[in-house]
Short mmCIF file of C-alpha atoms and ligand atoms in Angstrom, two decimals:
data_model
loop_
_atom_site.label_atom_id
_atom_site.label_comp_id
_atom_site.label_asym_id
_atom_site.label_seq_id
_atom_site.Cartn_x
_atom_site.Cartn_y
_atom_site.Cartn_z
CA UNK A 1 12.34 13.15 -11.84
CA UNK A 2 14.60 9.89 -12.84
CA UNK A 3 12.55 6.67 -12.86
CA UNK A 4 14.68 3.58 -10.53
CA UNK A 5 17.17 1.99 -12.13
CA UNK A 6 14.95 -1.24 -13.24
CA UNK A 7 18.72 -2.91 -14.53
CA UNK A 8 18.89 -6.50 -13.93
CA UNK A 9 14.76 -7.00 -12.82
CA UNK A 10 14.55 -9.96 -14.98
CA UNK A 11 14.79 -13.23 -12.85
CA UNK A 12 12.24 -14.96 -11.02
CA UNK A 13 8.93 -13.90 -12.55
CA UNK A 14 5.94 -14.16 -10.84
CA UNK A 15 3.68 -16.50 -13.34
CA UNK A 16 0.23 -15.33 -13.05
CA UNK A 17 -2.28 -18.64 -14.32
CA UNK A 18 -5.15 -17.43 -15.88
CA UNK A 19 -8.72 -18.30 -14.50
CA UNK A 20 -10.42 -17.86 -18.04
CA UNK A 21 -10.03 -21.23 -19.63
CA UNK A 22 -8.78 -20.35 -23.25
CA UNK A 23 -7.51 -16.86 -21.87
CA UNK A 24 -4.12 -15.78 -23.08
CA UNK A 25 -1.27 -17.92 -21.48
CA UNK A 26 0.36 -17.87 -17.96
CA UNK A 27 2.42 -14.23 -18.26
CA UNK A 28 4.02 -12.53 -15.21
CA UNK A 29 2.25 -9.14 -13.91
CA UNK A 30 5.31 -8.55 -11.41
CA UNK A 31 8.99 -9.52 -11.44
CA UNK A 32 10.85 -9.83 -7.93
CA UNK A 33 13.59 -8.04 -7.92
CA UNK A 34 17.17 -10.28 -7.96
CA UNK A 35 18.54 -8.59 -4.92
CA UNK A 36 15.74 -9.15 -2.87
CA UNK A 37 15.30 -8.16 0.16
CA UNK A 38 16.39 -5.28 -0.15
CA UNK A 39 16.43 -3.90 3.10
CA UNK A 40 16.57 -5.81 6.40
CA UNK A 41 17.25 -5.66 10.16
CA UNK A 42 21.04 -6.24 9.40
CA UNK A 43 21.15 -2.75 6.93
CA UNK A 44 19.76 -0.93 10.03
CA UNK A 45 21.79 1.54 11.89
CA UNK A 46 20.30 0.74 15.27
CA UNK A 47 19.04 -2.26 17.06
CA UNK A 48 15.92 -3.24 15.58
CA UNK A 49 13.59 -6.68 15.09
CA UNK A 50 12.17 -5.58 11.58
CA UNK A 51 11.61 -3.31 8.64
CA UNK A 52 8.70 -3.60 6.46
CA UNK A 53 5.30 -2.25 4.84
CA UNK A 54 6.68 0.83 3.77
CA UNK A 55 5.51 4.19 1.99
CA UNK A 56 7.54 5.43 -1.02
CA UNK A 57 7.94 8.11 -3.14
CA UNK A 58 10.39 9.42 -6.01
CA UNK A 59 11.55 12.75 -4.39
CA UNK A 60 12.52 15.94 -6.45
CA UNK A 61 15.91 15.20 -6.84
CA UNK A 62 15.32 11.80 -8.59
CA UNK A 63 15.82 9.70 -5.12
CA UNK A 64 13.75 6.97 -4.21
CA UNK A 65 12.32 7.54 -0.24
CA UNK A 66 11.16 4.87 1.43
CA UNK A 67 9.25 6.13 4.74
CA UNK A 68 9.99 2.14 6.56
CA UNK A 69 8.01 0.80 9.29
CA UNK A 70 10.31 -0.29 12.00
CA UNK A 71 9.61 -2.73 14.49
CA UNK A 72 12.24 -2.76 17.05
CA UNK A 73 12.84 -4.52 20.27
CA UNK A 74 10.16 -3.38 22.43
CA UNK A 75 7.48 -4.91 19.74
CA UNK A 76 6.64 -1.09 19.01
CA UNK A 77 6.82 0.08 15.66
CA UNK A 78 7.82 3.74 14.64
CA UNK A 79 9.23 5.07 11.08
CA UNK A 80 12.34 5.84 9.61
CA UNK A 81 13.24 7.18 5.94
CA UNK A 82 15.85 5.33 3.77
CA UNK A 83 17.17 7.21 0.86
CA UNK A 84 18.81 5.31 -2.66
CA UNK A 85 19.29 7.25 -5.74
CA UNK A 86 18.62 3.90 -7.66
CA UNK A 87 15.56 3.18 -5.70
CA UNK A 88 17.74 -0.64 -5.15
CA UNK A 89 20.87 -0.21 -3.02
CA UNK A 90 23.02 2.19 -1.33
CA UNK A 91 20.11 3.12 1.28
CA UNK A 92 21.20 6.11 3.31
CA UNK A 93 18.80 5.16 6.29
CA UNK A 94 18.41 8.49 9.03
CA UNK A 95 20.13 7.35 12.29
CA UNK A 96 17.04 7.52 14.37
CA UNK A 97 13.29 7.14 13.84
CA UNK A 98 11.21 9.56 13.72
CA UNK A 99 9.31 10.74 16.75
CA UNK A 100 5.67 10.49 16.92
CA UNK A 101 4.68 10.63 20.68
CA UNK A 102 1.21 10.48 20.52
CA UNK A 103 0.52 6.91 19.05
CA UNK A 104 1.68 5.28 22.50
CA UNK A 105 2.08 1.58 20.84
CA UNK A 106 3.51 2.62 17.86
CA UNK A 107 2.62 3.56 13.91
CA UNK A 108 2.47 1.47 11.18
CA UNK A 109 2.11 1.19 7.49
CA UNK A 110 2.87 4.53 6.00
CA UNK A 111 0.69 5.69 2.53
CA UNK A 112 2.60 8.49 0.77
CA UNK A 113 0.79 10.97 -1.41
CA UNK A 114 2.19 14.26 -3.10
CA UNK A 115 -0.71 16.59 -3.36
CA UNK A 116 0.36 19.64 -5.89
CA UNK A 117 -2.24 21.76 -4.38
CA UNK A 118 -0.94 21.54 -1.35
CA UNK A 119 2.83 21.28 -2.56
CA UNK A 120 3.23 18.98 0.35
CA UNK A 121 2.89 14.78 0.81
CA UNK A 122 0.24 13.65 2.56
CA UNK A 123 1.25 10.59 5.12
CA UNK A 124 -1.78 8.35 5.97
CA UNK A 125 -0.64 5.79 8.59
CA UNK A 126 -1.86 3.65 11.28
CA UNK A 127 -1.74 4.69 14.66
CA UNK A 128 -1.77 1.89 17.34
CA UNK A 129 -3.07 3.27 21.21
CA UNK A 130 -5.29 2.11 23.33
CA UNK A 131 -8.27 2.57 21.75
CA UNK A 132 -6.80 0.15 19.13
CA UNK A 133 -5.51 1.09 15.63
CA UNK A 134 -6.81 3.69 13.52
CA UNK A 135 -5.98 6.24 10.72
CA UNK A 136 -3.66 8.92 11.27
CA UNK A 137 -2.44 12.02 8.71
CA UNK A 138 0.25 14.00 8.28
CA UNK A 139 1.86 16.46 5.70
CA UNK A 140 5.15 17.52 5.16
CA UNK A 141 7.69 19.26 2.38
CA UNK A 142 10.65 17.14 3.39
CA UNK A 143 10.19 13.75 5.84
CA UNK A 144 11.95 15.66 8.07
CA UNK A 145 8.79 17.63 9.83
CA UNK A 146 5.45 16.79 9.66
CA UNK A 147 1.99 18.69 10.38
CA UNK A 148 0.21 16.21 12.30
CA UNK A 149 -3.25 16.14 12.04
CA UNK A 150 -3.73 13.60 15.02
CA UNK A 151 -6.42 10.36 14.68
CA UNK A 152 -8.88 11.22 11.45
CA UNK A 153 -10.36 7.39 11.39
CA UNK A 154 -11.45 6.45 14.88
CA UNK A 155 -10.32 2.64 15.59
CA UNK A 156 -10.34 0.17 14.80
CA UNK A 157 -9.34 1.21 11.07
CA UNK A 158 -6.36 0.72 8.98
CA UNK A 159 -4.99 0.61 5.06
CA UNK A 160 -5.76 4.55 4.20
CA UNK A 161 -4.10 6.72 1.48
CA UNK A 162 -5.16 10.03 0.53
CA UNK A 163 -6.38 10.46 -3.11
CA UNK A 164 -4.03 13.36 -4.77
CA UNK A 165 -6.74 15.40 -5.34
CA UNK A 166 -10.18 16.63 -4.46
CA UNK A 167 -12.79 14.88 -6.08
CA UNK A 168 -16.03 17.44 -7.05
CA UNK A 169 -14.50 19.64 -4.38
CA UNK A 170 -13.35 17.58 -1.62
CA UNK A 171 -10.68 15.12 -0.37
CA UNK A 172 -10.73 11.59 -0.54
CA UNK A 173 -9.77 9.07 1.61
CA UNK A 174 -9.45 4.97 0.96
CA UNK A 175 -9.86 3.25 4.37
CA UNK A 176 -10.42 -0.03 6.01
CA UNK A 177 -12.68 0.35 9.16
CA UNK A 178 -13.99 -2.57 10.96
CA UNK A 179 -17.64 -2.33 11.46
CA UNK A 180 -20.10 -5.43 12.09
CA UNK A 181 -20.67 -5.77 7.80
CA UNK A 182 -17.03 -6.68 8.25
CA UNK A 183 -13.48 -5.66 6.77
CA UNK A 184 -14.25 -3.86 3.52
CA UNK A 185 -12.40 -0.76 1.85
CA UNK A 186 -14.18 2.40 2.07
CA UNK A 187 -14.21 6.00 1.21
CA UNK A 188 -14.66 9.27 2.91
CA UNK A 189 -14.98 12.85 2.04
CA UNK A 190 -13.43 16.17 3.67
CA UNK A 191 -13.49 19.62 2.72
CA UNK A 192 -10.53 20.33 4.72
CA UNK A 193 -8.95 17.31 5.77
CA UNK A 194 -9.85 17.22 9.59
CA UNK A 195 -13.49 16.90 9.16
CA UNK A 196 -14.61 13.63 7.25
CA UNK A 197 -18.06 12.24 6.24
CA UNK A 198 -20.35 10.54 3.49
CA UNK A 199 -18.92 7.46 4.40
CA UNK A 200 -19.13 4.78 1.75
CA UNK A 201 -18.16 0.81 1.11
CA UNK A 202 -15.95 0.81 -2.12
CA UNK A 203 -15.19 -3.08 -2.40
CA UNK A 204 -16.53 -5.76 -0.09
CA UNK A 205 -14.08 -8.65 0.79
CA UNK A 206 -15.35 -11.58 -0.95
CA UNK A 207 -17.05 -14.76 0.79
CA UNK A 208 -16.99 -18.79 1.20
CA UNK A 209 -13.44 -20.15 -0.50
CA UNK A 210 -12.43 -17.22 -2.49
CA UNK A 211 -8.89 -15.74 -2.32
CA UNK A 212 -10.23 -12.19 -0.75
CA UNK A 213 -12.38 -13.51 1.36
CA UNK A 214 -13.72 -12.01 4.64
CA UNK A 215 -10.91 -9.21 5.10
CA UNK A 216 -9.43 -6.71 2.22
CA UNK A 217 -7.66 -3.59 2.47
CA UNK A 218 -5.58 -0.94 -0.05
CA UNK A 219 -2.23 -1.60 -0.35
CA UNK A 220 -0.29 1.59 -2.04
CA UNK A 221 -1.93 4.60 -2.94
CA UNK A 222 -4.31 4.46 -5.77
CA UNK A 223 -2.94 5.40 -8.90
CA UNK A 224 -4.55 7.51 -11.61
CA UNK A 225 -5.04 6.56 -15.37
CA UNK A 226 -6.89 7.45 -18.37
CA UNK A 227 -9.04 4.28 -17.52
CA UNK A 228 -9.82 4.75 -13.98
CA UNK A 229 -8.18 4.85 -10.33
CA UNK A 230 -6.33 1.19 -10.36
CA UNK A 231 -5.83 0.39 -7.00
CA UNK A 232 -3.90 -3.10 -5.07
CA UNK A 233 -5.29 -4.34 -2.67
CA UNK A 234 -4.52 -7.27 -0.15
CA UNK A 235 -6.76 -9.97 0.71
CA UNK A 236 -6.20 -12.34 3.96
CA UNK A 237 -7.13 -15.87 3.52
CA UNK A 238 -7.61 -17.58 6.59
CA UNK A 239 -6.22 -20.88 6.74
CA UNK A 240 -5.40 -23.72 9.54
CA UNK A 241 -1.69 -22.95 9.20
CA UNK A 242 -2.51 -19.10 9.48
CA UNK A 243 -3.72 -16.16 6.99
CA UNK A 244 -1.51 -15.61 3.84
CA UNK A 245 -1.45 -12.36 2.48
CA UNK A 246 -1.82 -11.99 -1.30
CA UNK A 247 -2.38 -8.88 -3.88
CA UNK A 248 -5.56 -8.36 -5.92
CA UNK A 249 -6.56 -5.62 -8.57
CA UNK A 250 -9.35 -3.52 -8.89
CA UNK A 251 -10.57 -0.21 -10.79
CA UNK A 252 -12.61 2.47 -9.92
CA UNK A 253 -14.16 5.46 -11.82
CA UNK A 254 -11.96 8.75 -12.25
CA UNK A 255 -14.64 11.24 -10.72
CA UNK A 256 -16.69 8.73 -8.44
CA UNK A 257 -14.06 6.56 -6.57
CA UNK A 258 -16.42 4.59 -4.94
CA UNK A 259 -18.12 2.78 -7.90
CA UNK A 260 -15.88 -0.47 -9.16
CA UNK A 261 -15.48 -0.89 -12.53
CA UNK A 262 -13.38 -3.79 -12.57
CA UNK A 263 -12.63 -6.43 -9.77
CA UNK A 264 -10.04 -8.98 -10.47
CA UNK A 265 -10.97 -12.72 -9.69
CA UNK A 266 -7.47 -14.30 -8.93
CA UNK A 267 -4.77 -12.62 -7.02
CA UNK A 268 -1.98 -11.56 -9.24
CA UNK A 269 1.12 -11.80 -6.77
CA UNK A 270 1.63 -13.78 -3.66
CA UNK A 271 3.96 -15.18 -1.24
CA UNK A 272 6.16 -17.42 -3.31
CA UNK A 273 10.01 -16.81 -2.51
CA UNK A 274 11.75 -17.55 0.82
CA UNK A 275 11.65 -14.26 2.09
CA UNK A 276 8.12 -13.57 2.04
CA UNK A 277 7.00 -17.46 3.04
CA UNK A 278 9.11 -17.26 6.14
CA UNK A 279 9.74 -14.26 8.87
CA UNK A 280 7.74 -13.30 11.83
CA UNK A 281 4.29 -13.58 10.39
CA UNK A 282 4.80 -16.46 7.40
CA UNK A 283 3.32 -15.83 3.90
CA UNK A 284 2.41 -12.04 3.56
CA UNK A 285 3.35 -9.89 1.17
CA UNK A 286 2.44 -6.42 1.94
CA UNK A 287 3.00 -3.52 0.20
CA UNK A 288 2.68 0.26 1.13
CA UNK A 289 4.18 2.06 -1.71
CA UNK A 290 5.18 2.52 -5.06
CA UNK A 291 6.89 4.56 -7.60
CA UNK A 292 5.97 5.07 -11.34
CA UNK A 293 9.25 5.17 -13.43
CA UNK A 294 9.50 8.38 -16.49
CA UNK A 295 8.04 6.17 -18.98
CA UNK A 296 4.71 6.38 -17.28
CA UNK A 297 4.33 2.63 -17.34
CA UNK A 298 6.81 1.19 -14.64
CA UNK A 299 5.72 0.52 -11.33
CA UNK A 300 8.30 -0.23 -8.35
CA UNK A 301 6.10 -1.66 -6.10
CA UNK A 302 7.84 -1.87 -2.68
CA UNK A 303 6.49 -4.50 -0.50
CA UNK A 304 7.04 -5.51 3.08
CA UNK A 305 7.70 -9.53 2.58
CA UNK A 306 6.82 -11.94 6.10
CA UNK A 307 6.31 -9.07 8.16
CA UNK A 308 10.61 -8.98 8.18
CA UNK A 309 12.10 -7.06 5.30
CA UNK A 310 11.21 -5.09 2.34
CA UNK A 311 11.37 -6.26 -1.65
CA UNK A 312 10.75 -4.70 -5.01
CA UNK A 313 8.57 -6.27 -7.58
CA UNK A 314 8.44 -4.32 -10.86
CA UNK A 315 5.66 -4.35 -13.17
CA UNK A 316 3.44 -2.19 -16.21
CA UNK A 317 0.68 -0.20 -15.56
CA UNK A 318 -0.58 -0.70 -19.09
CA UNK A 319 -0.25 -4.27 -18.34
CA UNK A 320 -2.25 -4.61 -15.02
CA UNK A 321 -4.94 -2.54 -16.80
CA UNK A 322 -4.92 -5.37 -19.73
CA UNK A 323 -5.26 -8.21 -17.30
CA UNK A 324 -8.12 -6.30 -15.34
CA UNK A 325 -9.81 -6.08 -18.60
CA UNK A 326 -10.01 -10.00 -19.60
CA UNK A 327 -9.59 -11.19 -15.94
CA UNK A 328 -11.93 -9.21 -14.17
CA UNK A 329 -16.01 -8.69 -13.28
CA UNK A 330 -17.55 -5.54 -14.12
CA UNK A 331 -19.09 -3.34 -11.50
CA UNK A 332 -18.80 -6.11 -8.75
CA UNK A 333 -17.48 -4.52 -5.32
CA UNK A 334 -20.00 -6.64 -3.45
CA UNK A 335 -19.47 -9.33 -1.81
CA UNK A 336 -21.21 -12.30 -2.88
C1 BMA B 1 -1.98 -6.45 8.88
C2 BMA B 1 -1.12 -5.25 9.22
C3 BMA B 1 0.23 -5.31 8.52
C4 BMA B 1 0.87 -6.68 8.63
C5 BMA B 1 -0.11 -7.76 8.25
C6 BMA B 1 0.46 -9.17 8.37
O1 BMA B 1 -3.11 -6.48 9.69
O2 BMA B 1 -0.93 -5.19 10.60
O3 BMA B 1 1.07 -4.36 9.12
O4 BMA B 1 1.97 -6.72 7.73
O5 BMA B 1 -1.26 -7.65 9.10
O6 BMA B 1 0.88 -9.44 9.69
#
């Protein structure tokens, strides 16, 4: 598969400042993408409000697919592929969403997953009806059918990807349920992904001041390296002006996903530029999906910026994992 074409991702880095006095300098972890936004109500081949938060995935044929979230002008949201063979412009975007009946106020937030044993992508998404929103799956060979699998997360829960395979025999899903402890990422187990149990907290939001405090949640899928699952996450911070949205890092162990092995104390990316400061909801930055270029290394992380639009912020896996290891606590997924 080709990797994005990463030319021209050089302006506008994102400076990271260190926490650790006497820690290496200020270095970016991401790098916005100069054409940003890349995709907008105005690229759209049908009335909309809004694309954002989207799932993505590098398809067989080297294209980049990003499955969109589309809010148009009913306030529902439904989703809609766009196809680019540089994973940057020349979107071929299908001419109408996709039909999910079911989810009678919409669906939200797609997580893509390619499962080899299954030969098939698993779609975890948020399905909002009147119960509220909660976690919905689907597979398919092509983003052109789907197997629906209906509501696997009762509401109110949100933020799920599928891990890409089983762990000790089973599937694994990241989630973020509401429950009275609060809005913390968890995991659960299925043999067959229909039936889910052993229910576990992975990473409590944080408490008090701190950047991640009171409500987190898994942004793309979790990806797998030699050092553990490294997964983004996004943690709200409430202020009087409104929550901003910002992008943390943590790592978990390869076999048992729900023990931390790293937490990250600041957030590493953040609403900064224009695009993701102002829009319909003000300072988020949101991302759903990501693809890893041939080098192993790259990451196109695909983000949906003020709840209006979606951007590209490139980065290093190698690098996120050296950051996590002089910038983050060990073993600490509780709050505190
Ligand atoms: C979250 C989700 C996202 C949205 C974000 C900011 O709860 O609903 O879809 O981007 O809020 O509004």
């Amino acid at each position: 598969m080709n990797p994005p074409d990463s030319t021209g991702v050089a302006a506008e880095a994102v400076i990271l400042k260190q926490q650790k006095p006497g820690a290496c300098a200020d270095r970016p972890l991401f790098t916005r993408h100069p054409g940003n936004p890349l995709l907008s109500q105005d690229n759209w081949p049908y009335p909309i409000n809004s694309v954002l938060n989207a799932g993505a995935v590098l398809l067989p044929d080297g294209d980049t697919l990003l499955l969109c979230r589309v809010e148009d002008r009913s306030g529902l949201s439904h989703l809609c592929a766009a196809r680019s063979t540089n994973g940057i412009d020349k979107w071929r975007i299908d001419s109408k969403p996709k039909e999910f009946p079911e989810e009678i106020w919409g669906i939200e937030d797609p997580r893509i997953t390619y499962v080899p044993e299954l030969e098939q992508y698993a779609v975890a998404y948020t399905s909002f009806a009147r119960g509220g929103p909660g976690v919905s799956l689907a597979l398919t060979k092509d983003f052109r059918s789907f197997e629906r699998f209906g509501v696997i997360m009762s509401p109110e829960d949100k933020d799920a990807a599928l891990l890409p395979r089983r762990i000790g025999g089973r599937w694994a899903l990241i989630h973020r349920p509401m429950t009275a402890l609060g809005a913390h990422m968890w995991i659960s187990y299925s043999p067959d992904l229909r039936h889910w149990g052993s229910h576990k907290i992975i990473l409590e939001a944080r408490r008090g001041g701190w950047w991640d405090a009171n409500k987190i949640g898994l942004c793309s899928p979790p990806i797998e390296t030699a050092e553990g699952w490294l997964m983004i996450y996004h943690g709200v911070r409430q202020t009087a002006s409104g929550s901003i949205y910002r992008l943390g890092l943590a790592l978990f162990d390869l076999e048992k996903p729900e023990v931390c092995l790293r937490r990250g104390n600041s957030w590493i990316f953040g609403p900064e530029a224009p695009y993701e400061r102002n829009g319909d909801v003000n300072d988020v930055v949101f991302p759903c999906g990501q693809t890893i270029g041939t080098d192993g290394d790259t990451i196109n992380l695909y983000y949906g910026a003020a709840d209006s639009c979606i951007a590209l912020a490139t980065g290093s896996i190698r690098g996120l994992l050296s950051w996590l290891n002089s910038n983050g606590s060990q073993a600490d997924s509780r709050a505190f």
